[in-house]
Tab-separated table of C-alpha atoms and ligand atoms in Angstrom:
chain	number	residue	atom	x	y	z
C	1	MET	CA	-22.192	-89.328	-25.123
C	2	VAL	CA	-21.566	-85.648	-25.574
C	3	GLU	CA	-21.208	-84.007	-22.257
C	4	LYS	CA	-23.747	-81.298	-21.432
C	5	ASN	CA	-22.389	-77.766	-21.886
C	6	SER	CA	-19.272	-79.107	-23.658
C	7	ASP	CA	-18.255	-78.065	-27.147
C	8	PRO	CA	-16.679	-81.094	-28.898
C	9	ASP	CA	-15.853	-79.002	-31.990
C	10	THR	CA	-13.331	-76.741	-30.258
C	11	SER	CA	-10.143	-78.855	-30.270
C	12	GLY	CA	-11.860	-81.598	-28.201
C	13	PHE	CA	-11.583	-79.475	-25.061
C	14	THR	CA	-14.505	-80.171	-22.716
C	15	ARG	CA	-15.578	-78.383	-19.595
C	16	ARG	CA	-14.803	-81.530	-17.601
C	17	SER	CA	-11.262	-81.737	-18.970
C	18	PHE	CA	-10.675	-78.041	-18.244
C	19	LEU	CA	-11.834	-78.406	-14.646
C	20	THR	CA	-9.807	-81.569	-14.125
C	21	GLY	CA	-6.702	-79.910	-15.531
C	22	SER	CA	-7.219	-76.807	-13.390
C	23	ALA	CA	-7.546	-78.903	-10.260
C	24	VAL	CA	-4.312	-80.715	-10.990
C	25	SER	CA	-2.424	-77.510	-11.735
C	26	ALA	CA	-3.797	-75.915	-8.548
C	27	VAL	CA	-2.777	-78.855	-6.379
C	28	ALA	CA	0.749	-79.056	-7.774
C	29	PRO	CA	2.023	-75.781	-6.276
C	30	LEU	CA	0.381	-76.649	-2.942
C	31	ALA	CA	2.170	-79.952	-2.848
C	32	ALA	CA	5.435	-78.253	-3.784
C	33	GLY	CA	4.859	-75.628	-1.095
C	34	ALA	CA	4.228	-78.304	1.536
C	35	ALA	CA	7.438	-80.084	0.613
C	36	GLN	CA	9.325	-76.791	0.777
C	37	ALA	CA	7.798	-75.972	4.181
C	38	GLN	CA	9.011	-79.311	5.533
C	39	GLU	CA	12.524	-78.433	4.451
C	40	MET	CA	12.490	-74.973	6.085
C	41	PRO	CA	14.072	-74.757	9.559
C	42	ALA	CA	11.642	-74.214	12.439
C	43	PHE	CA	11.089	-70.600	13.545
C	44	GLU	CA	12.503	-70.674	17.045
C	45	ALA	CA	11.535	-67.274	18.505
C	46	ASP	CA	8.417	-67.418	20.678
C	47	PRO	CA	6.095	-64.629	19.454
C	48	ARG	CA	4.656	-64.412	22.974
C	49	ALA	CA	8.060	-63.756	24.531
C	50	PRO	CA	8.210	-60.372	26.356
C	51	LEU	CA	10.041	-57.571	24.591
C	52	PRO	CA	12.116	-54.893	26.331
C	53	VAL	CA	10.508	-51.456	26.088
C	54	THR	CA	11.505	-48.131	27.615
C	55	LEU	CA	8.725	-45.583	27.974
C	56	ILE	CA	9.597	-42.063	29.113
C	57	ILE	CA	6.645	-41.544	31.457
C	58	ASN	CA	6.342	-38.050	32.906
C	59	LYS	CA	10.008	-37.438	32.063
C	60	ARG	CA	11.256	-40.585	33.804
C	61	PRO	CA	12.448	-43.619	31.821
C	62	VAL	CA	10.503	-46.732	32.802
C	63	ARG	CA	11.904	-50.031	31.564
C	64	LEU	CA	9.372	-52.799	31.033
C	65	GLN	CA	9.185	-56.300	29.568
C	66	LEU	CA	5.964	-56.501	27.588
C	67	ASP	CA	4.044	-58.874	25.382
C	68	ALA	CA	3.967	-57.189	21.964
C	69	ARG	CA	0.163	-57.070	22.180
C	70	THR	CA	0.106	-54.953	25.370
C	71	SER	CA	-1.661	-51.636	24.920
C	72	LEU	CA	-0.108	-48.461	26.261
C	73	LEU	CA	-3.075	-48.277	28.635
C	74	ASP	CA	-2.361	-51.701	30.142
C	75	ALA	CA	1.375	-50.964	30.209
C	76	LEU	CA	0.691	-47.871	32.299
C	77	ARG	CA	-1.895	-49.384	34.618
C	78	GLN	CA	-0.700	-52.957	35.043
C	79	HIS	CA	3.040	-52.801	34.438
C	80	ALA	CA	4.157	-49.278	35.388
C	81	GLY	CA	1.805	-49.045	38.402
C	82	MET	CA	0.175	-45.836	37.202
C	83	ALA	CA	-3.582	-46.229	37.444
C	84	GLY	CA	-4.456	-42.549	36.961
C	85	THR	CA	-5.212	-43.188	33.299
C	86	LYS	CA	-8.631	-44.843	33.162
C	87	LYS	CA	-10.014	-47.720	31.137
C	88	GLY	CA	-13.554	-47.123	29.933
C	89	CYS	CA	-14.415	-48.937	26.747
C	90	ASP	CA	-10.932	-50.290	25.874
C	91	HIS	CA	-11.651	-49.876	22.177
C	92	GLY	CA	-11.325	-46.240	21.245
C	93	GLN	CA	-14.805	-44.913	21.883
C	94	CYS	CA	-14.861	-43.053	25.204
C	95	GLY	CA	-11.607	-41.090	25.578
C	96	ALA	CA	-11.133	-42.079	29.243
C	97	CYS	CA	-7.650	-43.380	28.446
C	98	SER	CA	-6.361	-40.175	26.782
C	99	VAL	CA	-2.693	-39.334	27.370
C	100	LEU	CA	-0.165	-37.164	25.575
C	101	VAL	CA	2.421	-38.943	23.422
C	102	ASP	CA	5.230	-36.606	22.389
C	103	GLY	CA	2.859	-33.760	23.266
C	104	VAL	CA	-0.030	-35.001	21.130
C	105	ARG	CA	-3.177	-36.501	22.656
C	106	GLN	CA	-3.623	-40.162	21.966
C	107	LEU	CA	-5.951	-42.962	23.059
C	108	SER	CA	-3.710	-45.259	25.057
C	109	CYS	CA	-6.059	-48.236	24.651
C	110	MET	CA	-5.507	-48.070	20.885
C	111	SER	CA	-1.709	-47.870	20.977
C	112	PHE	CA	0.717	-50.777	21.294
C	113	ALA	CA	3.282	-49.940	23.966
C	114	VAL	CA	6.147	-51.600	22.085
C	115	MET	CA	5.662	-49.104	19.243
C	116	LEU	CA	6.352	-46.243	21.661
C	117	ASP	CA	9.799	-47.348	22.786
C	118	GLY	CA	11.729	-44.182	23.710
C	119	HIS	CA	8.718	-41.872	23.320
C	120	GLU	CA	7.539	-39.280	25.841
C	121	ILE	CA	4.278	-40.215	27.567
C	122	GLU	CA	2.509	-37.661	29.747
C	123	THR	CA	-0.224	-38.808	32.114
C	124	ILE	CA	-2.421	-37.178	34.712
C	125	GLU	CA	0.131	-38.120	37.412
C	126	GLY	CA	2.732	-35.865	35.795
C	127	LEU	CA	0.725	-32.620	35.630
C	128	ALA	CA	0.994	-31.115	39.118
C	129	ALA	CA	4.201	-29.317	40.074
C	130	PRO	CA	6.490	-31.103	42.580
C	131	GLY	CA	5.170	-28.898	45.395
C	132	GLY	CA	1.605	-29.981	44.606
C	133	THR	CA	0.465	-26.912	42.670
C	134	LEU	CA	-2.090	-28.091	40.150
C	135	HIS	CA	-1.744	-27.582	36.398
C	136	PRO	CA	-4.043	-24.740	35.245
C	137	MET	CA	-6.310	-27.309	33.572
C	138	GLN	CA	-6.622	-29.345	36.766
C	139	GLN	CA	-7.312	-26.199	38.793
C	140	ALA	CA	-9.931	-25.048	36.291
C	141	PHE	CA	-11.754	-28.393	36.530
C	142	VAL	CA	-11.846	-27.919	40.326
C	143	ASP	CA	-12.945	-24.288	40.048
C	144	HIS	CA	-15.836	-25.145	37.706
C	145	ASP	CA	-16.928	-28.459	39.277
C	146	ALA	CA	-16.254	-30.037	35.901
C	147	PHE	CA	-16.866	-33.587	37.118
C	148	GLN	CA	-19.175	-35.654	39.255
C	149	CYS	CA	-17.965	-39.251	39.595
C	150	GLY	CA	-14.568	-38.252	38.176
C	151	TYR	CA	-13.960	-41.416	36.189
C	152	CYS	CA	-13.638	-39.621	32.857
C	153	THR	CA	-11.717	-36.686	34.345
C	154	PRO	CA	-8.073	-37.752	33.808
C	155	GLY	CA	-8.842	-38.369	30.139
C	156	GLN	CA	-10.825	-35.126	29.888
C	157	ILE	CA	-7.956	-33.121	31.371
C	158	MET	CA	-5.227	-34.692	29.212
C	159	SER	CA	-7.349	-34.311	26.104
C	160	ALA	CA	-8.211	-30.702	27.045
C	161	ILE	CA	-4.521	-29.814	27.344
C	162	GLY	CA	-3.943	-31.317	23.905
C	163	CYS	CA	-6.957	-29.426	22.575
C	164	VAL	CA	-5.613	-26.074	23.845
C	165	ASN	CA	-2.103	-26.799	22.535
C	166	GLU	CA	-3.547	-27.628	19.104
C	167	GLY	CA	-5.305	-24.234	19.010
C	168	HIS	CA	-8.698	-25.940	18.922
C	169	ALA	CA	-10.128	-24.219	22.000
C	170	GLU	CA	-10.633	-20.693	20.702
C	171	THR	CA	-14.442	-20.814	20.912
C	172	ASP	CA	-16.963	-22.838	22.909
C	173	ASP	CA	-18.095	-24.494	19.677
C	174	ASP	CA	-14.506	-25.509	18.932
C	175	ILE	CA	-14.091	-26.881	22.441
C	176	ARG	CA	-17.280	-28.930	22.121
C	177	GLU	CA	-16.236	-30.207	18.687
C	178	TYR	CA	-12.630	-31.058	19.501
C	179	MET	CA	-13.493	-32.579	22.884
C	180	SER	CA	-16.292	-34.682	21.423
C	181	GLY	CA	-14.166	-37.837	21.658
C	182	ASN	CA	-14.211	-37.617	25.450
C	183	LEU	CA	-17.491	-38.859	26.852
C	184	CYS	CA	-18.822	-38.040	30.317
C	185	ARG	CA	-21.535	-40.326	31.611
C	186	CYS	CA	-22.318	-37.750	34.309
C	187	ALA	CA	-22.894	-35.133	31.579
C	188	ALA	CA	-20.678	-32.470	33.127
C	189	TYR	CA	-20.180	-31.010	29.658
C	190	PRO	CA	-21.134	-27.332	30.303
C	191	ASN	CA	-18.739	-27.185	33.258
C	192	ILE	CA	-15.996	-28.922	31.257
C	193	VAL	CA	-16.300	-26.297	28.509
C	194	ALA	CA	-16.140	-23.502	31.095
C	195	ALA	CA	-13.069	-25.069	32.693
C	196	ILE	CA	-11.262	-25.393	29.381
C	197	ARG	CA	-12.093	-21.774	28.538
C	198	GLN	CA	-10.505	-20.623	31.809
C	199	ALA	CA	-7.427	-22.849	31.491
C	200	ARG	CA	-6.940	-21.845	27.845
C	201	ASP	CA	-6.534	-18.198	28.847
C	202	GLU	CA	-4.202	-19.055	31.749
C	203	MET	CA	-2.085	-21.371	29.595
C	204	LYS	CA	-1.679	-18.584	27.032
C	205	GLU	CA	-0.406	-16.220	29.709
C	206	ALA	CA	1.990	-18.753	31.223
N	301	FES	S1	-10.722	-46.728	27.117
N	301	FES	FE1	-9.672	-45.917	25.411
N	301	FES	S2	-11.206	-44.867	24.299
N	301	FES	FE2	-12.309	-45.838	25.906
N	302	FES	S1	-17.598	-37.106	35.739
N	302	FES	FE1	-18.556	-39.055	35.733
N	302	FES	S2	-18.191	-39.789	33.762
N	302	FES	FE2	-17.490	-37.756	33.678
C-alpha cells in the first residue's frame, strides 16, 4: 500500500521513513550527552552558599555574607541594619527604595547586592551632618511639608538629590518628569516640587 502523502517515485523516500530517521538522529546526541554528563565530575559548590560582599555605605565599609540573590534593598534593611530605605512594591514601580550608587540614583530593590561589591552606597541615614544639621533637601522637605505619612519620603529625598545633580530640576516640569518614578500615595506632589525647587537653589550655592 502506498502511504498517504508519500512520494514513492522520489528515491523511495517516504514521509514515514524521514520522520523515523529524524527521530533516531535526534535521540542519538541526547543519549551521547547523557553518557557524557554521567562521566562529568559533580559540581561541588553550593549555589546558595553566602558570598562575601563589602558595601561602602555612607562612606563606611560594611562587610556582609549574602546569598547571591539578595537585593541591595534587603542587604541594607535586613543585613546592614539600616531600615531608612523603604520597601514599597519590591519590583521597581514605586521608587520608595531609591538610593544613590556611586552618586547615581538607583532602585535598590532591582539591584543585586553582590554586584555592588566595593561600590559607594548613599542612603537617607547618611545625609545629615554629624552634628545633626539636615541636608538642604531634607530641610526643604520639612519647610514645605512635603510629606504626610512619610513612607515614600526617604526615596523621594534620595531621588531628588540625584535629580538635582543630574541637572534635571531646572523647571517645575522637569522636576515632575524626572521625579515621576517616585510615587506618593498621600499625593504630596505640589509640596515635593516646591521643596526640590528650594533645595536645588541651595545646593547650587553650596
Ligand atoms: S520598592 Fe523598589 S521600586 Fe518599589
Ligand atoms: S507621604 Fe505618604 S506616601 Fe508619600
